[in-house]
Short mmCIF file of C-alpha atoms (C1' of nucleotides) in Angstrom, two decimals:
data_model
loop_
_atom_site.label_atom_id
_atom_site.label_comp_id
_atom_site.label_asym_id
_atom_site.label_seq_id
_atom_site.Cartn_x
_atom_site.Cartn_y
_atom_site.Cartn_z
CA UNK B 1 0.00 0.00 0.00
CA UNK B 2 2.24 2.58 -1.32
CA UNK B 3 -0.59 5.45 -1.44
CA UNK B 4 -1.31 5.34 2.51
CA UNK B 5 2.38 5.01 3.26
CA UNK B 6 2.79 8.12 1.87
CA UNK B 7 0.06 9.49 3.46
CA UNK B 8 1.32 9.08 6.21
CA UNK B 9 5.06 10.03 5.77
CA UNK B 10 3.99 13.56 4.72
CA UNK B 11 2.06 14.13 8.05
CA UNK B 12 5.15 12.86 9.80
CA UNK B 13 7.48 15.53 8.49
CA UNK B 14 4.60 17.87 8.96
CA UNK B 15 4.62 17.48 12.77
CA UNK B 16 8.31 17.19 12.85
CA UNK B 17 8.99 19.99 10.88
CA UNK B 18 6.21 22.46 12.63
CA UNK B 19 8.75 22.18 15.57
CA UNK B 20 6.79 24.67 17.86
CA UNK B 21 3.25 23.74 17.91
CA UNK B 22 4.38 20.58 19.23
CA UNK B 23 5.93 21.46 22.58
CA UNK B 24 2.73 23.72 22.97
CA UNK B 25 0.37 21.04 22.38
CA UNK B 26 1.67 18.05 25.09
CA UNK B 27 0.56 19.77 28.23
CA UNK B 28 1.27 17.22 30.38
CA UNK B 29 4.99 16.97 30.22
CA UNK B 30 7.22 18.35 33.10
CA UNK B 31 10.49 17.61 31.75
CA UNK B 32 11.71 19.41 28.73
CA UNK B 33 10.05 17.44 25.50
CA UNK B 34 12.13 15.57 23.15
CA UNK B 35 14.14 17.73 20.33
CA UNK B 36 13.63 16.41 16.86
CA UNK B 37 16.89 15.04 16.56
CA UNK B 38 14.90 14.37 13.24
CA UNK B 39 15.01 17.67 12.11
CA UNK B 40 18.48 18.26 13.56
CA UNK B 41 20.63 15.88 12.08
CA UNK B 42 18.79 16.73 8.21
CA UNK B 43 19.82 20.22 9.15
CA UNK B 44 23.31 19.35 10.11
CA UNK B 45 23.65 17.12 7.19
CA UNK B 46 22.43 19.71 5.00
CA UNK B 47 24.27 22.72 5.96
CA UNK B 48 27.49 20.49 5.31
CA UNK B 49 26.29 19.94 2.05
CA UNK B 50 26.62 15.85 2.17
CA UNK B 51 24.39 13.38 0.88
CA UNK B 52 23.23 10.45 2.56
CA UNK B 53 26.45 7.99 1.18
CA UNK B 54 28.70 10.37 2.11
CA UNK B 55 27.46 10.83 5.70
CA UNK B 56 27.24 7.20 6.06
CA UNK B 57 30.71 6.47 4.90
CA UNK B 58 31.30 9.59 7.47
CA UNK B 59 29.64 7.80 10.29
CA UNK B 60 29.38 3.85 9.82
CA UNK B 61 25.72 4.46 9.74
CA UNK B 62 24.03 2.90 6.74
CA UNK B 63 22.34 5.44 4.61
CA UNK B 64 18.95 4.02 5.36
CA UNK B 65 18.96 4.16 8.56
CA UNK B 66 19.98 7.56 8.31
CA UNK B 67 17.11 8.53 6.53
CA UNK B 68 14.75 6.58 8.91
CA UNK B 69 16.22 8.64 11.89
CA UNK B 70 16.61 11.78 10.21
CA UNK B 71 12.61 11.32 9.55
CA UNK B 72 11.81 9.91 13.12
CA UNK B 73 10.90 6.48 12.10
CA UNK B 74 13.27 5.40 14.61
CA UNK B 75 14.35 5.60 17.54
CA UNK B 76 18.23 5.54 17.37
CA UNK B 77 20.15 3.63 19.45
CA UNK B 78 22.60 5.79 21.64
CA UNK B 79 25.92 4.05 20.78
CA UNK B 80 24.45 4.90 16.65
CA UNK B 81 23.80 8.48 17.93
CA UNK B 82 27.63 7.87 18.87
CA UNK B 83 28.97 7.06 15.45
CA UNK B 84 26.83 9.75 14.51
CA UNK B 85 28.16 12.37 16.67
CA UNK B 86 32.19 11.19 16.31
CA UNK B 87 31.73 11.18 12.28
CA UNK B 88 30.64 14.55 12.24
CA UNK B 89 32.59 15.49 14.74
CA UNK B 90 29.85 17.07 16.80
CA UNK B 91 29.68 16.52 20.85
CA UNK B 92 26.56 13.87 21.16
CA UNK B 93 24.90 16.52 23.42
CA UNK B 94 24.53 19.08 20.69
CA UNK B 95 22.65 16.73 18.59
CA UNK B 96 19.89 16.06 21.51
CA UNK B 97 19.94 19.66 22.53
CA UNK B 98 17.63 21.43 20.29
CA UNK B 99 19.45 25.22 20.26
CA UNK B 100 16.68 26.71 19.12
CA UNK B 101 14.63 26.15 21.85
CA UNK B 102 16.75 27.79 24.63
CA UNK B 103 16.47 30.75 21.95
CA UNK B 104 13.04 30.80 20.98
CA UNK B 105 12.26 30.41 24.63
CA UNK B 106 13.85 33.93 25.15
CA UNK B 107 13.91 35.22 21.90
CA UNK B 108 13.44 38.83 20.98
CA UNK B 109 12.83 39.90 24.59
CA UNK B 110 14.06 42.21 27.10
CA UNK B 111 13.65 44.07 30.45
CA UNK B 112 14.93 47.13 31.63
CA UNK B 113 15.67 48.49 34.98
CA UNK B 114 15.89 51.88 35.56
CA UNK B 115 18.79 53.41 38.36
CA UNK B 116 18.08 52.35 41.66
CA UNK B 117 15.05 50.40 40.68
CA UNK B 118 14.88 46.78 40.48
CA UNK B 119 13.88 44.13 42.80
CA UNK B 120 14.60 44.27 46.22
CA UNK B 121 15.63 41.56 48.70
CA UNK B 122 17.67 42.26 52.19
CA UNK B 123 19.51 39.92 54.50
CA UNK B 124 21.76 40.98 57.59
CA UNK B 125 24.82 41.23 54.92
CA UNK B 126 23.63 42.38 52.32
CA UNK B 127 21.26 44.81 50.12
CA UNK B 128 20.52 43.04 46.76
CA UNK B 129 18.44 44.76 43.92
CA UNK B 130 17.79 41.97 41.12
CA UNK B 131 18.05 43.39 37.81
CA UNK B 132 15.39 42.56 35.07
CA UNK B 133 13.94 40.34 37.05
CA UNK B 134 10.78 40.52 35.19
CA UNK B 135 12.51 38.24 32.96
CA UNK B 136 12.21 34.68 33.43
CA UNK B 137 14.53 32.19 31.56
CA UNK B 138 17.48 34.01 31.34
CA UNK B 139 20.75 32.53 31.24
CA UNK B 140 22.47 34.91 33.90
CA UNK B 141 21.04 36.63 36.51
CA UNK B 142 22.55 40.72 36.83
CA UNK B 143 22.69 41.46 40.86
CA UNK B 144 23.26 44.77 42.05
CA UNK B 145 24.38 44.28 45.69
CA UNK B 146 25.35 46.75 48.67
CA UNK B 147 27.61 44.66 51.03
CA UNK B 148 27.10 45.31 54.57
CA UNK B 149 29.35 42.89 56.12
CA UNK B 150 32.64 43.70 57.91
CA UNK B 151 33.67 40.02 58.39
CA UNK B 152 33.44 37.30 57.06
CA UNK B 153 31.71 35.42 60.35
CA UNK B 154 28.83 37.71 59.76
CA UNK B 155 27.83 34.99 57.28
CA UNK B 156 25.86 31.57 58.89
CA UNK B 157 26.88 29.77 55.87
CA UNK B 158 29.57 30.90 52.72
CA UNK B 159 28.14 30.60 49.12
CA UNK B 160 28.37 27.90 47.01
CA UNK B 161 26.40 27.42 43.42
CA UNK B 162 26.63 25.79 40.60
CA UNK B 163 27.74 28.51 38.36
CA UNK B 164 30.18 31.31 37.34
CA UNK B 165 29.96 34.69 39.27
CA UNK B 166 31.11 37.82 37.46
CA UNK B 167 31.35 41.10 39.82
CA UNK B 168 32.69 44.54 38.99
CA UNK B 169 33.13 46.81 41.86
CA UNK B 170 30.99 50.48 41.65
CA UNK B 171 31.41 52.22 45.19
CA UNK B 172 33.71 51.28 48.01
CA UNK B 173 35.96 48.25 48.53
CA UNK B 174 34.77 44.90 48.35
CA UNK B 175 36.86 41.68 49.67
CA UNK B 176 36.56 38.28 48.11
CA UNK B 177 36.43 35.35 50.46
CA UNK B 178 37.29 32.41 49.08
CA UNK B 179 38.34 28.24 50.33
CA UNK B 180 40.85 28.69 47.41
CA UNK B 181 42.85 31.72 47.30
CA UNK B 182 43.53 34.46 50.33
CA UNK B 183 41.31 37.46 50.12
CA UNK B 184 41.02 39.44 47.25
CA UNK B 185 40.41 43.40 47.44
CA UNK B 186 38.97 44.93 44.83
CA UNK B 187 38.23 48.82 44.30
CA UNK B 188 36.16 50.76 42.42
CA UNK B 189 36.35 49.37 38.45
CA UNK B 190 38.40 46.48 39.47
CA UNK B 191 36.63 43.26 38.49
CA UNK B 192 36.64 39.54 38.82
CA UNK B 193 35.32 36.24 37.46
CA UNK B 194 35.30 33.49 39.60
CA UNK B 195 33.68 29.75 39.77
CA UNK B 196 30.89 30.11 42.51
CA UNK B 197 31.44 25.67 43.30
CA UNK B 198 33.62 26.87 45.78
CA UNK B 199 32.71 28.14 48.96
CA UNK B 200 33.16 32.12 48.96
CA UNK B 201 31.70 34.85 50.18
CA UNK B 202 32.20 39.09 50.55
CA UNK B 203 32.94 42.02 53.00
CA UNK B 204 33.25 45.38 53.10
CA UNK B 205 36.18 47.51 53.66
CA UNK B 206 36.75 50.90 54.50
CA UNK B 207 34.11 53.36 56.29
CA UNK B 208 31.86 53.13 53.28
CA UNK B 209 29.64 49.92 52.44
CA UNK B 210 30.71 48.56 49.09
CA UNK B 211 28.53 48.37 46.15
CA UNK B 212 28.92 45.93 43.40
CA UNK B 213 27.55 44.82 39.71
CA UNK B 214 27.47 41.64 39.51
CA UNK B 215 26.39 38.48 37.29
CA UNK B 216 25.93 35.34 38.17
CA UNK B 217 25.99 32.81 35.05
CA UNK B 218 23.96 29.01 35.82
CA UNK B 219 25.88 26.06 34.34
CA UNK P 13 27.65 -17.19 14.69
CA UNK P 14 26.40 -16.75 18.99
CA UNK P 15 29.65 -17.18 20.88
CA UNK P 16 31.58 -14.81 18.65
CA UNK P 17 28.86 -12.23 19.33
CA UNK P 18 28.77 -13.27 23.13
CA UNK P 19 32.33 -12.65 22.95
CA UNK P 20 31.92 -9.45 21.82
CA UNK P 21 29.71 -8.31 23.89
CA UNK P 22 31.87 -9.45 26.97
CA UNK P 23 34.79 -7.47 26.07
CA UNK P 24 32.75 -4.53 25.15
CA UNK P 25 31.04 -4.53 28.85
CA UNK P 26 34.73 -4.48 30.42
CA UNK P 27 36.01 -1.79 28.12
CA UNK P 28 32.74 0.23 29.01
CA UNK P 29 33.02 -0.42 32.63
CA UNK P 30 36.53 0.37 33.16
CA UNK P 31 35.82 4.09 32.60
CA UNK P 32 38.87 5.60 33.52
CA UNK P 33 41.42 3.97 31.62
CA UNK P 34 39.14 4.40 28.45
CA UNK P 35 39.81 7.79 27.47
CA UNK P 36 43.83 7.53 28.17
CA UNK P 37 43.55 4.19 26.17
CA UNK P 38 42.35 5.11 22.93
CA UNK P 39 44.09 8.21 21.98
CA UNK P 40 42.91 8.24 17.97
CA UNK P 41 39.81 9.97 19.07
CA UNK P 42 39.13 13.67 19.05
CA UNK P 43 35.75 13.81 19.80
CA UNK P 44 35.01 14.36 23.96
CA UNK P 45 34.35 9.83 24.23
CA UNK P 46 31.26 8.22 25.58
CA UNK P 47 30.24 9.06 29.14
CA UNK P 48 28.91 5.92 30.87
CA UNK P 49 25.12 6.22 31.09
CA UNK P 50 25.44 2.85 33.08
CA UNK P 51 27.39 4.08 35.85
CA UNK P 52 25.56 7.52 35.67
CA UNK P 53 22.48 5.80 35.80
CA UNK P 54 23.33 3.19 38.84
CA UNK P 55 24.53 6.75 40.40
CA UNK P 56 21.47 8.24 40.61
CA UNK P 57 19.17 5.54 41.34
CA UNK P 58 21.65 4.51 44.01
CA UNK P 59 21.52 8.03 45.08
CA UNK P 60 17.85 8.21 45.21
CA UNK P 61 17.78 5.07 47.40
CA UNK P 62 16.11 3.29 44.39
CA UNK P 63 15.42 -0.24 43.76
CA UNK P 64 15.17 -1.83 40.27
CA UNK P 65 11.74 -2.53 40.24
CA UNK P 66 10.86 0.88 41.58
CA UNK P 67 12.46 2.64 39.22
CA UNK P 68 10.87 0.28 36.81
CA UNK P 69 7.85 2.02 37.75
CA UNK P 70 8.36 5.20 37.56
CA UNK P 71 9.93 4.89 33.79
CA UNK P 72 8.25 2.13 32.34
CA UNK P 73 11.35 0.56 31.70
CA UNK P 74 11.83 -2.89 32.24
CA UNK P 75 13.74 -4.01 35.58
CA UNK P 76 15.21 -6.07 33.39
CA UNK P 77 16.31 -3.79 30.68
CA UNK P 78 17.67 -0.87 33.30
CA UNK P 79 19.67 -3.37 35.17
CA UNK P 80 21.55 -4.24 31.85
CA UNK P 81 21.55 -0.65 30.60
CA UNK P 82 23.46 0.50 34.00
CA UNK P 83 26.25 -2.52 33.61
CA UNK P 84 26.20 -1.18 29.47
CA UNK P 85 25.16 -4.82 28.27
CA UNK P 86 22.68 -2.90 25.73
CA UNK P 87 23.22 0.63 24.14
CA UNK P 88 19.49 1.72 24.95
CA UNK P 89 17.25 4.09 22.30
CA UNK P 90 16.97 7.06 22.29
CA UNK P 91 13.15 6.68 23.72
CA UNK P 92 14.14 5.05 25.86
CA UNK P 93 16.46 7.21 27.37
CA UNK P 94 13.85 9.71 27.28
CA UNK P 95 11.37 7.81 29.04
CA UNK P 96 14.33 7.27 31.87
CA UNK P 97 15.08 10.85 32.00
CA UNK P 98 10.86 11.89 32.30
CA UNK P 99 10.63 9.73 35.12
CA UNK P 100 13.58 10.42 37.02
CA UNK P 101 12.83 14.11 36.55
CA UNK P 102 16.08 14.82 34.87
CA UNK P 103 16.92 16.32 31.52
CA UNK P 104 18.14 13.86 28.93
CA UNK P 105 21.58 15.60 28.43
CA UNK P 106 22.19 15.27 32.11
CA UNK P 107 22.20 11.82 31.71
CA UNK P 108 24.62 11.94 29.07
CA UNK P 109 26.88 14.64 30.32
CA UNK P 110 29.21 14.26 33.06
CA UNK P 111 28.46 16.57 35.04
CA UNK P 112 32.05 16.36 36.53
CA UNK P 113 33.44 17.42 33.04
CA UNK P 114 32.32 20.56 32.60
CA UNK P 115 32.35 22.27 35.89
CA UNK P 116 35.71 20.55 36.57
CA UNK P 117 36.83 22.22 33.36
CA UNK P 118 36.56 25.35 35.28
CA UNK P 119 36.32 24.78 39.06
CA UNK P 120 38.14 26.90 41.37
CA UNK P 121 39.90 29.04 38.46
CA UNK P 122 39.72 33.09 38.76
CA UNK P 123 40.90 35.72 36.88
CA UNK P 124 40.99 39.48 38.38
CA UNK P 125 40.99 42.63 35.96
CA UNK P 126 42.18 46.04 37.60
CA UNK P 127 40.49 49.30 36.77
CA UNK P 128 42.05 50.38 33.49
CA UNK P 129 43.57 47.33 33.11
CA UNK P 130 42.10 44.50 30.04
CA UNK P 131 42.50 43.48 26.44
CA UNK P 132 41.85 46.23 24.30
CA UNK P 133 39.87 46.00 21.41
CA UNK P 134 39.52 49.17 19.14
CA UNK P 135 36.67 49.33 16.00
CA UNK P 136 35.45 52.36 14.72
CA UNK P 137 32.40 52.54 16.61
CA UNK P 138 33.57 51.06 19.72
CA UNK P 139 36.59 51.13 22.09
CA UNK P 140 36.19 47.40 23.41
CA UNK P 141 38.19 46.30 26.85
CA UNK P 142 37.81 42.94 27.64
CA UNK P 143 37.60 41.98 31.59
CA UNK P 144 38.82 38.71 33.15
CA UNK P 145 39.64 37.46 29.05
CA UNK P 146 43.02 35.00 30.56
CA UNK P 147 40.70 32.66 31.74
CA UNK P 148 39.07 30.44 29.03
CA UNK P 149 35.90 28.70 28.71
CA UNK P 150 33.98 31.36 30.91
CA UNK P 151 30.15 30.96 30.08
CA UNK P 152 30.36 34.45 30.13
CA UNK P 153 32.11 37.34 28.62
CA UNK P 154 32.43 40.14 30.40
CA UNK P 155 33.46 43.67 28.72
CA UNK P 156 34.04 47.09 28.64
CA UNK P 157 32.93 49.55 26.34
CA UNK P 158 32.99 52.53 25.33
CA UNK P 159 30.82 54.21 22.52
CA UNK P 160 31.61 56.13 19.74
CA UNK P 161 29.29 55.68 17.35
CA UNK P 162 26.31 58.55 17.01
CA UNK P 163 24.55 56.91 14.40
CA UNK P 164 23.48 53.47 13.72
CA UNK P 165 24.31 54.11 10.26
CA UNK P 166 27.83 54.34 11.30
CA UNK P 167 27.79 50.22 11.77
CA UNK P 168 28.69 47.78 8.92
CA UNK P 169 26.22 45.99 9.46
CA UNK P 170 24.32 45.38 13.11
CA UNK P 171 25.12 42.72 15.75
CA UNK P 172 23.56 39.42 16.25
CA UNK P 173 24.90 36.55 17.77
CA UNK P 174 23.28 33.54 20.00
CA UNK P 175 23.60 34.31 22.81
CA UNK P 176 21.66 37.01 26.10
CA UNK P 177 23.58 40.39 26.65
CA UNK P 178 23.29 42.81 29.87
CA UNK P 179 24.45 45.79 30.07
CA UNK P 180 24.40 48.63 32.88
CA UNK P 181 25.61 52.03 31.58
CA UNK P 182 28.32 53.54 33.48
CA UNK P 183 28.86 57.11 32.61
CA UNK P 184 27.09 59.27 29.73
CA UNK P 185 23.77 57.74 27.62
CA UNK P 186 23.56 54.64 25.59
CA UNK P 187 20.63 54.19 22.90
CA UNK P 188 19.75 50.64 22.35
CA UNK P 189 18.75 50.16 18.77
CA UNK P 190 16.95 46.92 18.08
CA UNK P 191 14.50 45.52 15.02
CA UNK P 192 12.16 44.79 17.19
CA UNK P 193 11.81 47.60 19.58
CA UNK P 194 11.97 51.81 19.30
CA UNK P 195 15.28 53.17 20.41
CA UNK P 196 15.49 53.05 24.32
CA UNK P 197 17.97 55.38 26.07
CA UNK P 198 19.66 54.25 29.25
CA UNK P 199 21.74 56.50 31.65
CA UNK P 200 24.14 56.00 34.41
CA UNK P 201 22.49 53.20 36.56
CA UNK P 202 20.37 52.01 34.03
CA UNK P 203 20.27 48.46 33.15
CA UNK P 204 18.50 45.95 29.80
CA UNK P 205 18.55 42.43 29.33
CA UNK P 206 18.04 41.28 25.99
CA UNK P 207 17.87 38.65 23.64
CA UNK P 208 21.13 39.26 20.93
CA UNK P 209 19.43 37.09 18.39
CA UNK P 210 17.80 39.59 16.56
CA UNK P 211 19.59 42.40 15.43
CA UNK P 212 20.60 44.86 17.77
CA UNK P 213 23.21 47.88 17.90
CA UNK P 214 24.43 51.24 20.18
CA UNK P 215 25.18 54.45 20.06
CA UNK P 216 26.03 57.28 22.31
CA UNK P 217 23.71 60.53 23.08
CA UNK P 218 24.84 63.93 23.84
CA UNK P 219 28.60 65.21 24.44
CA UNK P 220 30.31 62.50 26.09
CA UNK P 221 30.83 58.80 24.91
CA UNK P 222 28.87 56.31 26.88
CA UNK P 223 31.11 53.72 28.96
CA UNK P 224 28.93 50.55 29.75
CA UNK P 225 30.06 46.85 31.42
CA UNK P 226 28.07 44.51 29.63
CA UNK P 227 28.35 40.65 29.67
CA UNK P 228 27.99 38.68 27.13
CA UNK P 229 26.17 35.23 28.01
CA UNK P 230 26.61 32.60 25.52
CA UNK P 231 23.63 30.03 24.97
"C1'" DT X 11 11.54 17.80 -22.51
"C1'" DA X 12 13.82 13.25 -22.36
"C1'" DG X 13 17.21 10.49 -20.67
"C1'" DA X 14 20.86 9.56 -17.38
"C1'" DA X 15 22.92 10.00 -12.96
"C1'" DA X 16 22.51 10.69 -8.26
"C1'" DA X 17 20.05 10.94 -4.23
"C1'" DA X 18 16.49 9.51 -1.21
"C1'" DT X 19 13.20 6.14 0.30
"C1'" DG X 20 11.12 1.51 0.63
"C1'" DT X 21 11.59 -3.63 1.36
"C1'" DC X 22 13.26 -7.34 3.51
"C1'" DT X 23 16.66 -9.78 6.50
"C1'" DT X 24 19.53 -9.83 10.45
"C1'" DA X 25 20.99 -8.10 14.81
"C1'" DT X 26 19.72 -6.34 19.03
"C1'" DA X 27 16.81 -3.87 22.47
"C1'" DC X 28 13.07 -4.69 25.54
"C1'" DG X 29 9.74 -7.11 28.58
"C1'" DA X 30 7.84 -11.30 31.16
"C1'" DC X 31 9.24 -14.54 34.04
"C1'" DA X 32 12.79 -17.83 36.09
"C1'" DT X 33 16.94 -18.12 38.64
"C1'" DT X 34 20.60 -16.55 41.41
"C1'" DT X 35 22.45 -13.45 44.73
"C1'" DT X 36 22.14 -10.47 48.63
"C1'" DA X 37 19.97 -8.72 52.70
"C1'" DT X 38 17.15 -9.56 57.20
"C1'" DG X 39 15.25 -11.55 61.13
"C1'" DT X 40 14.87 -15.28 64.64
"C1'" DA G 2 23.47 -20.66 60.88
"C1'" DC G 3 19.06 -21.21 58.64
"C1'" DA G 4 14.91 -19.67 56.64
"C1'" DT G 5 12.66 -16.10 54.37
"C1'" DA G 6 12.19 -12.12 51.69
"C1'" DA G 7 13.86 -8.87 48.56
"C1'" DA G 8 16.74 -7.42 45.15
"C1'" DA G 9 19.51 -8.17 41.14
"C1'" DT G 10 20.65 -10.87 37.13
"C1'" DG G 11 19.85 -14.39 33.57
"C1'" DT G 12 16.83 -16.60 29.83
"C1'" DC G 13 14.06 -16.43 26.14
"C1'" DG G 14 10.22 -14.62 23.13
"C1'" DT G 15 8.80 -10.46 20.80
"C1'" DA G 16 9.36 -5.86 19.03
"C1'" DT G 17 12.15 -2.93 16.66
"C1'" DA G 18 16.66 -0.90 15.07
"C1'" DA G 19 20.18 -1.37 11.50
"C1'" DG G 20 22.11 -2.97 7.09
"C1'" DA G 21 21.99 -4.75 2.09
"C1'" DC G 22 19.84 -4.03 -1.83
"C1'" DA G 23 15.69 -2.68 -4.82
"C1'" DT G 24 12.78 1.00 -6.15
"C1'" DT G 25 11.27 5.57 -6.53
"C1'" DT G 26 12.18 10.37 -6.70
"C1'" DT G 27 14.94 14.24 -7.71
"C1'" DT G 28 18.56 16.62 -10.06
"C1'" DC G 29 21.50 17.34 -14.16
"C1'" DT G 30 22.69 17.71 -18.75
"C1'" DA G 31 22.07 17.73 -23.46
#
DNA sequence: TAGAAAAATGTCTTATACGACATTTTATGT
DNA sequence: ACATAAAATGTCGTATAAGACATTTTTCTA
């Protein structure tokens, strides 16, 4: 039945290809839905200009089952997605991770905070004003923070996240605490990146408190 | 031909459990090699306090079938993978990254720029100085710029890249110019987050050039 | 436009992933 | 130490992924 196999193929690539109406229509899923690997690896292929032989002689994957994956009517092993990923020389992650979606989650918007407004949220140490906190799914989180602290007891507990902290000092003198290194002082323009896995944590110095800019970047 | 193929398969679970001496082993292969999902897997059940048939239950995968995916006796599908990953609440990737990799690629490593002090990087529009830029594979970029340009005209052609920029303006005023939005003005203390897919671009207002950190976040 | 070449897809066979249930191994209590 | 239960692993039948080759579709070229 050649006529309803067809049928059906083009309402296959339909759905796979009309990549956002799907995510929108499964309501029930938690977890971040499945990225048309589908869709990716055609694109991939594509955009390298190679041909179904040639990416199989690339990848060890017959040419067949190429197509069959590239138009999700399989499921592809993961040691396949392997030879996949090594022939093209692509991490195996990239090929799961849909980029656009992390995009189009954000894309095209913005938030603006004006001086001295923002979001406010006080503990004994320290002021923090969250920048553009209106917007949700962002990659980094912008922190403007007035540091009350004189010591580093002050704090019950020192920080520790799973991410990258940038800060740039704006008033005052700020002192980096960290399990690594010996403290750090930093004035006014001086700035620092630093992995946040590592137990640190800040102080004032001086008569002033200090004030710092500050981003802090989720792995 | 079963006791070649049993064969096989022995010597391809002792490879793929002896994890550590895998990568030093075979040293042909560029590409980042296979993490072990089995030992990831037998991780985090363990770590969840798990037993087979319970987390049998909450994927829908087989007792069977997980037990031999966590010692690697099967390479598992890509479905079901993501069946694994839906019930254990976790993103697929995460099951396929280790986790260790990437944040170890970074942990504890700091780099401090002085006022003043950076990589310079001059264009006609833009005086660029780049803060903390020693220390590789940040997730973020963190700069320094200063704006010459008047007139979006003055640009080549307008910036776009994937990936989230903020930017607080330190001295003078900074017009945002986007495709998507009017022309917003920001002065000292004034903050945006924004998407840098879509075209985008900045100029200065009045007599003085506007300085602004911004921080590039890659996606 | 017709014919040839190349590329993509379909068909069928083989290899292997997966699930149901049996067996072995490990934990627990008396 | 033994009996019992629970957990993990093995066995085998079924479903499906992957490969070899045939067929259809598309792309070139004259």
């Amino acid at each position: 039945m050649p006529e309803i196999s067809l049928a059906e193929r083009g309402d296959a690539v339909r759905e796979a290809t009309e990549y956002g109406e799907r995510d929108s229509a499964r309501a029930g899923d938690d977890i971040k839905s499945a990225v048309d690997i589908g869709a990716h690896l055609l694109k991939l292929r594509k955009s390298r200009g190679l041909t179904l032989q040639e990416v199989s002689a690339l990848t060890g994957v017959s040419a067949s089952a190429f197509s069959k994956i590239e138009r999700n009517e399989l499921s592809p092993t993961i040691s396949t997605m392997q030879r996949i990923a090594q022939g093209l020389g692509v991490e195996l992650v990239t090929l799961l991770t849909d980029q656009d979606n992390s995009v189009g989650a954000f894309g095209g918007r913005r938030s603006i905070s004006r001086a001295g407004a923002g979001s406010r949220h006080t503990t004994g140490t320290c002021n923090n004003v969250l920048l553009c906190a209106d917007l949700k799914n962002k990659r980094a989180t912008p922190i403007l923070t007035t540091v009350t602290a004189r010591s580093p007891d002050e704090y019950p507990a020192w920080a520790k996240s799973e991410a990258e902290i940038f800060v740039m000092v704006q008033e005052g003198t700020l002192v980096v605490h960290s399990r690594l290194y010996e403290p750090l002082e930093l004035n006014k323009g001086d700035s620092v990146y630093y992995d946040a896995t590592t137990e640190h944590t800040w102080t004032s110095k001086g008569p002033t408190n200090a004030v710092v800019l500050w981003v802090l970047v989720d792995l």
